[in-house]
Amino acid sequence: WDLHSLENTGSTTFETEDACDEFDDPADERRATGLFRHVMIHPESQRRLLWVMLCAGLLAWDTLIIPMELASLLPESLESEAASLLVLAVWCLDLLVNFVTGYYTGVLVEMRPGLVAQNYLKSWFALDFSVLMVDILTTFLYSSTGTFVRMVRSGRFLRMARLFRLLRFRRLLEVVSRVTDILVSETSLIVVRFMSLIMMILVLNHFIACAWYTIGCEERYNGGAGWVDETILENSGHAYVAAFHWSLTQFTPATQNLHPV
């Protein structure tokens, strides 16, 4: 009986080892081989999280700056051009990073370079590449000189084209998703969701404030006077604060003295 048990135990052990060998097969785990093992990025790795947080920070910067540029609240300067070039360089690098970032296929993570690149080309590449090309074009026109370029820059279409950057909003959603996956407490999840709603309301009010400031300045170009001219304000910064306050009052039962004239 002991010999028979040992034989069964031995066979079970060999079968378990075979199963482990089969599970550890790189083809089943869908891992990269050779030099690509050091290049490919796991979607749940710390490197990916840090990179996504950096892109989310740049997107938050664009969300703040672009509406203010459309409303002519920010003057053109060398600092703003340098910041635009730096942001553009990061987005160009992000396009390459997406080609080496694995993705989930069910419960497994696909890390083989060919399939990862093929999946990205079929999913988000067209949108990312289009936004990047518009970004490169607008940045080039803003940093160039010449009569034709000045005419194009003075047009509102070129400024509106910068709004295409905000199509990368999925980066913020990815960060929120990663944060909610890490949190275990239900209270923490409620706080994160509540703060997300607050941020969405503030961003919406920011866009409304910039649009309201633009409306107030339109009459100035038509030879009249809008609320920006009728209201005693020291500079455009104070005008933006007044416009932001007006936009907040539209969401709450409050009053404000600003109105179209």
Tab-separated table of C-alpha atoms in Angstrom:
chain	number	residue	atom	x	y	z
A	1	TRP	CA	0.000	0.000	0.000
A	2	ASP	CA	2.839	2.353	0.810
A	3	LEU	CA	4.526	1.612	-2.510
A	4	HIS	CA	1.303	2.227	-4.380
A	5	SER	CA	0.779	5.503	-2.523
A	6	LEU	CA	4.293	6.613	-3.339
A	7	GLU	CA	3.739	5.824	-6.997
A	8	ASN	CA	0.522	7.867	-7.008
A	9	THR	CA	2.244	10.675	-5.167
A	10	GLY	CA	5.090	10.635	-7.629
A	11	SER	CA	2.775	10.731	-10.616
A	12	THR	CA	0.831	13.591	-9.064
A	13	THR	CA	4.050	15.462	-8.434
A	14	PHE	CA	5.170	15.034	-12.037
A	15	GLU	CA	1.758	16.143	-13.312
A	16	THR	CA	1.909	19.240	-11.094
A	17	GLU	CA	5.381	20.068	-12.332
A	18	ASP	CA	4.183	19.671	-15.908
A	19	ALA	CA	1.284	22.014	-15.187
A	20	CYS	CA	3.664	24.564	-13.649
A	21	ASP	CA	5.952	24.302	-16.668
A	22	GLU	CA	2.974	24.846	-18.941
A	23	PHE	CA	1.870	27.918	-16.930
A	24	ASP	CA	5.383	29.347	-16.949
A	25	ASP	CA	5.600	29.069	-20.708
A	26	PRO	CA	6.321	32.553	-22.092
A	27	ALA	CA	3.862	31.943	-24.919
A	28	ASP	CA	1.044	31.341	-22.433
A	29	GLU	CA	2.064	34.334	-20.329
A	30	ARG	CA	2.453	36.343	-23.536
A	31	ARG	CA	5.715	37.908	-22.483
A	32	ALA	CA	8.245	39.714	-24.633
A	33	THR	CA	11.591	38.053	-25.310
A	34	GLY	CA	15.106	39.327	-25.817
A	35	LEU	CA	15.779	43.039	-25.507
A	36	PHE	CA	12.068	43.862	-25.636
A	37	ARG	CA	11.654	42.413	-22.133
A	38	HIS	CA	13.404	45.536	-20.802
A	39	VAL	CA	11.475	47.911	-23.078
A	40	MET	CA	7.894	46.718	-22.729
A	41	ILE	CA	5.808	48.357	-19.982
A	42	HIS	CA	3.273	46.442	-17.934
A	43	PRO	CA	-0.079	48.314	-17.768
A	44	GLU	CA	-0.165	47.930	-13.970
A	45	SER	CA	3.486	48.772	-13.343
A	46	GLN	CA	4.760	51.741	-11.383
A	47	ARG	CA	6.428	53.140	-14.497
A	48	ARG	CA	3.093	53.187	-16.294
A	49	LEU	CA	1.359	54.822	-13.336
A	50	LEU	CA	3.980	57.583	-13.099
A	51	TRP	CA	3.822	58.232	-16.822
A	52	VAL	CA	0.016	58.388	-16.844
A	53	MET	CA	0.092	60.790	-13.894
A	54	LEU	CA	2.550	63.017	-15.787
A	55	CYS	CA	0.280	63.026	-18.853
A	56	ALA	CA	-2.728	63.734	-16.643
A	57	GLY	CA	-0.897	66.700	-15.130
A	58	LEU	CA	-0.116	68.071	-18.597
A	59	LEU	CA	-3.732	67.579	-19.621
A	60	ALA	CA	-4.877	69.460	-16.513
A	61	TRP	CA	-2.473	72.253	-17.506
A	62	ASP	CA	-3.944	72.348	-21.025
A	63	THR	CA	-7.464	72.386	-19.581
A	64	LEU	CA	-6.535	75.478	-17.575
A	65	ILE	CA	-4.459	77.343	-20.153
A	66	ILE	CA	-6.177	76.691	-23.505
A	67	PRO	CA	-9.534	78.371	-22.665
A	68	MET	CA	-7.645	81.367	-21.281
A	69	GLU	CA	-5.617	81.602	-24.503
A	70	LEU	CA	-8.811	81.442	-26.574
A	71	ALA	CA	-10.252	84.289	-24.503
A	72	SER	CA	-7.004	86.330	-24.881
A	73	LEU	CA	-6.558	86.356	-21.114
A	74	LEU	CA	-2.905	85.343	-21.401
A	75	PRO	CA	-0.428	87.430	-23.396
A	76	GLU	CA	2.005	85.689	-25.738
A	77	SER	CA	5.504	85.357	-24.310
A	78	LEU	CA	8.670	83.334	-24.672
A	79	GLU	CA	7.811	81.416	-21.507
A	80	SER	CA	4.469	80.276	-22.913
A	81	GLU	CA	6.094	79.215	-26.191
A	82	ALA	CA	8.760	77.240	-24.311
A	83	ALA	CA	6.078	75.557	-22.205
A	84	SER	CA	4.146	74.656	-25.372
A	85	LEU	CA	7.244	73.078	-26.913
A	86	LEU	CA	7.925	71.089	-23.746
A	87	VAL	CA	4.343	69.812	-23.608
A	88	LEU	CA	4.509	68.923	-27.302
A	89	ALA	CA	7.721	66.929	-26.747
A	90	VAL	CA	6.067	64.923	-23.956
A	91	TRP	CA	3.043	64.109	-26.139
A	92	CYS	CA	5.342	62.988	-28.956
A	93	LEU	CA	7.102	60.677	-26.519
A	94	ASP	CA	3.741	59.458	-25.250
A	95	LEU	CA	2.875	58.220	-28.736
A	96	LEU	CA	5.975	56.004	-28.655
A	97	VAL	CA	5.300	54.845	-25.100
A	98	ASN	CA	1.869	53.570	-26.123
A	99	PHE	CA	3.523	51.267	-28.655
A	100	VAL	CA	5.385	49.442	-25.869
A	101	THR	CA	2.638	49.329	-23.226
A	102	GLY	CA	0.957	45.969	-22.769
A	103	TYR	CA	-2.769	45.422	-22.612
A	104	TYR	CA	-5.176	42.925	-21.068
A	105	THR	CA	-6.658	40.042	-23.034
A	106	GLY	CA	-9.057	38.576	-20.515
A	107	VAL	CA	-7.054	37.662	-17.415
A	108	LEU	CA	-3.690	37.689	-19.199
A	109	VAL	CA	-1.498	40.619	-20.165
A	110	GLU	CA	-0.251	40.767	-23.735
A	111	MET	CA	3.368	41.934	-23.753
A	112	ARG	CA	4.606	40.737	-27.130
A	113	PRO	CA	5.734	43.816	-29.115
A	114	GLY	CA	4.110	42.934	-32.428
A	115	LEU	CA	0.665	42.291	-30.978
A	116	VAL	CA	0.914	45.293	-28.638
A	117	ALA	CA	1.705	47.626	-31.552
A	118	GLN	CA	-1.044	46.054	-33.654
A	119	ASN	CA	-3.589	46.539	-30.877
A	120	TYR	CA	-2.626	50.198	-30.421
A	121	LEU	CA	-2.845	50.853	-34.156
A	122	LYS	CA	-6.376	49.431	-34.154
A	123	SER	CA	-7.550	51.319	-31.068
A	124	TRP	CA	-6.272	54.763	-30.011
A	125	PHE	CA	-3.513	55.458	-32.528
A	126	ALA	CA	-5.670	57.303	-35.088
A	127	LEU	CA	-7.029	59.711	-32.462
A	128	ASP	CA	-3.672	60.245	-30.734
A	129	PHE	CA	-1.854	60.793	-34.031
A	130	SER	CA	-4.478	63.239	-35.326
A	131	VAL	CA	-4.404	65.284	-32.120
A	132	LEU	CA	-0.601	65.290	-32.177
A	133	MET	CA	-0.488	66.513	-35.792
A	134	VAL	CA	-2.897	69.362	-34.995
A	135	ASP	CA	-0.786	70.180	-31.947
A	136	ILE	CA	2.421	70.275	-34.013
A	137	LEU	CA	0.775	72.471	-36.651
A	138	THR	CA	-0.589	75.009	-34.173
A	139	THR	CA	2.679	75.119	-32.225
A	140	PHE	CA	4.651	75.682	-35.448
A	141	LEU	CA	2.347	78.486	-36.592
A	142	TYR	CA	2.441	80.196	-33.201
A	143	SER	CA	6.239	80.123	-33.108
A	144	SER	CA	6.747	81.208	-36.749
A	145	THR	CA	6.853	84.695	-38.219
A	146	GLY	CA	5.730	86.215	-41.498
A	147	THR	CA	2.758	88.070	-42.944
A	148	PHE	CA	0.767	84.966	-43.860
A	149	VAL	CA	1.511	83.312	-40.533
A	150	ARG	CA	0.376	86.429	-38.646
A	151	MET	CA	-2.871	86.417	-40.616
A	152	VAL	CA	-3.461	82.764	-39.754
A	153	ARG	CA	-2.606	83.350	-36.103
A	154	SER	CA	-5.054	86.229	-35.870
A	155	GLY	CA	-7.864	83.941	-37.008
A	156	ARG	CA	-9.968	82.262	-34.349
A	157	PHE	CA	-9.835	78.890	-36.101
A	158	LEU	CA	-6.204	78.359	-35.144
A	159	ARG	CA	-6.990	79.055	-31.510
A	160	MET	CA	-9.983	76.740	-31.582
A	161	ALA	CA	-7.766	74.009	-33.036
A	162	ARG	CA	-5.908	73.863	-29.725
A	163	LEU	CA	-9.035	72.443	-28.125
A	164	PHE	CA	-8.184	69.179	-29.884
A	165	ARG	CA	-5.624	68.607	-27.126
A	166	LEU	CA	-8.470	68.026	-24.692
A	167	LEU	CA	-9.477	64.893	-26.597
A	168	ARG	CA	-6.792	63.188	-24.516
A	169	PHE	CA	-9.202	63.385	-21.572
A	170	ARG	CA	-9.085	59.587	-21.235
A	171	ARG	CA	-5.759	60.029	-19.431
A	172	LEU	CA	-7.547	61.600	-16.479
A	173	LEU	CA	-10.097	58.804	-16.520
A	174	GLU	CA	-7.266	56.256	-16.436
A	175	VAL	CA	-5.729	57.928	-13.373
A	176	VAL	CA	-9.086	57.978	-11.570
A	177	SER	CA	-9.608	54.326	-12.436
A	178	ARG	CA	-6.169	53.388	-11.092
A	179	VAL	CA	-6.779	55.315	-7.872
A	180	THR	CA	-10.166	53.689	-7.311
A	181	ASP	CA	-8.614	50.257	-7.887
A	182	ILE	CA	-6.023	50.911	-5.185
A	183	LEU	CA	-8.520	52.158	-2.607
A	184	VAL	CA	-10.270	49.533	-0.510
A	185	SER	CA	-12.313	51.620	1.906
A	186	GLU	CA	-15.787	52.547	0.737
A	187	THR	CA	-15.421	55.923	2.413
A	188	SER	CA	-12.289	56.661	0.377
A	189	LEU	CA	-14.089	55.719	-2.839
A	190	ILE	CA	-16.936	58.081	-1.983
A	191	VAL	CA	-14.460	60.902	-1.277
A	192	VAL	CA	-12.630	60.327	-4.580
A	193	ARG	CA	-15.862	60.298	-6.567
A	194	PHE	CA	-17.098	63.399	-4.777
A	195	MET	CA	-13.855	65.250	-5.476
A	196	SER	CA	-14.059	64.162	-9.127
A	197	LEU	CA	-17.513	65.705	-9.423
A	198	ILE	CA	-16.286	68.914	-7.790
A	199	MET	CA	-13.371	69.123	-10.223
A	200	MET	CA	-15.690	68.564	-13.190
A	201	ILE	CA	-17.928	71.425	-12.009
A	202	LEU	CA	-14.913	73.720	-11.564
A	203	VAL	CA	-13.591	72.863	-15.022
A	204	LEU	CA	-17.002	73.541	-16.545
A	205	ASN	CA	-17.162	76.884	-14.724
A	206	HIS	CA	-13.678	77.703	-15.985
A	207	PHE	CA	-14.811	77.237	-19.593
A	208	ILE	CA	-17.973	79.265	-18.979
A	209	ALA	CA	-15.954	82.060	-17.338
A	210	CYS	CA	-13.579	82.284	-20.304
A	211	ALA	CA	-16.521	82.324	-22.710
A	212	TRP	CA	-18.266	85.023	-20.627
A	213	TYR	CA	-15.116	87.137	-20.673
A	214	THR	CA	-14.919	86.737	-24.468
A	215	ILE	CA	-18.531	87.891	-24.798
A	216	GLY	CA	-17.726	90.917	-22.660
A	217	CYS	CA	-14.853	91.847	-24.974
A	218	GLU	CA	-16.708	91.305	-28.255
A	219	GLU	CA	-18.446	94.705	-28.131
A	220	ARG	CA	-15.063	96.355	-27.795
A	221	TYR	CA	-14.067	95.084	-31.241
A	222	ASN	CA	-17.416	96.239	-32.652
A	223	GLY	CA	-16.962	99.778	-31.393
A	224	GLY	CA	-19.175	99.389	-28.335
A	225	ALA	CA	-18.627	98.529	-24.696
A	226	GLY	CA	-19.337	95.203	-23.003
A	227	TRP	CA	-19.510	94.290	-19.351
A	228	VAL	CA	-15.709	94.193	-19.152
A	229	ASP	CA	-15.554	97.887	-20.092
A	230	GLU	CA	-18.591	98.922	-18.070
A	231	THR	CA	-17.295	97.242	-14.910
A	232	ILE	CA	-14.450	98.910	-13.051
A	233	LEU	CA	-11.702	96.262	-13.193
A	234	GLU	CA	-7.976	96.802	-12.848
A	235	ASN	CA	-6.764	94.134	-15.263
A	236	SER	CA	-7.769	90.971	-17.127
A	237	GLY	CA	-7.028	88.865	-14.044
A	238	HIS	CA	-9.698	90.650	-12.050
A	239	ALA	CA	-12.028	90.347	-15.031
A	240	TYR	CA	-11.506	86.570	-15.094
A	241	VAL	CA	-12.216	86.296	-11.359
A	242	ALA	CA	-15.430	88.273	-11.862
A	243	ALA	CA	-16.411	86.049	-14.794
A	244	PHE	CA	-15.647	82.903	-12.804
A	245	HIS	CA	-17.762	84.189	-9.932
A	246	TRP	CA	-20.586	84.897	-12.381
A	247	SER	CA	-20.379	81.349	-13.767
A	248	LEU	CA	-20.535	79.898	-10.246
A	249	THR	CA	-23.674	81.879	-9.501
A	250	GLN	CA	-25.403	80.190	-12.434
A	251	PHE	CA	-25.072	76.852	-10.613
A	252	THR	CA	-26.229	78.113	-7.237
A	253	PRO	CA	-29.125	80.291	-5.943
A	254	ALA	CA	-26.920	83.395	-5.830
A	255	THR	CA	-26.801	86.765	-7.541
A	256	GLN	CA	-24.177	88.746	-9.402
A	257	ASN	CA	-24.089	92.290	-10.733
A	258	LEU	CA	-22.570	91.343	-14.102
A	259	HIS	CA	-24.945	91.217	-17.064
A	260	PRO	CA	-24.804	91.791	-20.822
A	261	VAL	CA	-24.959	95.436	-21.916
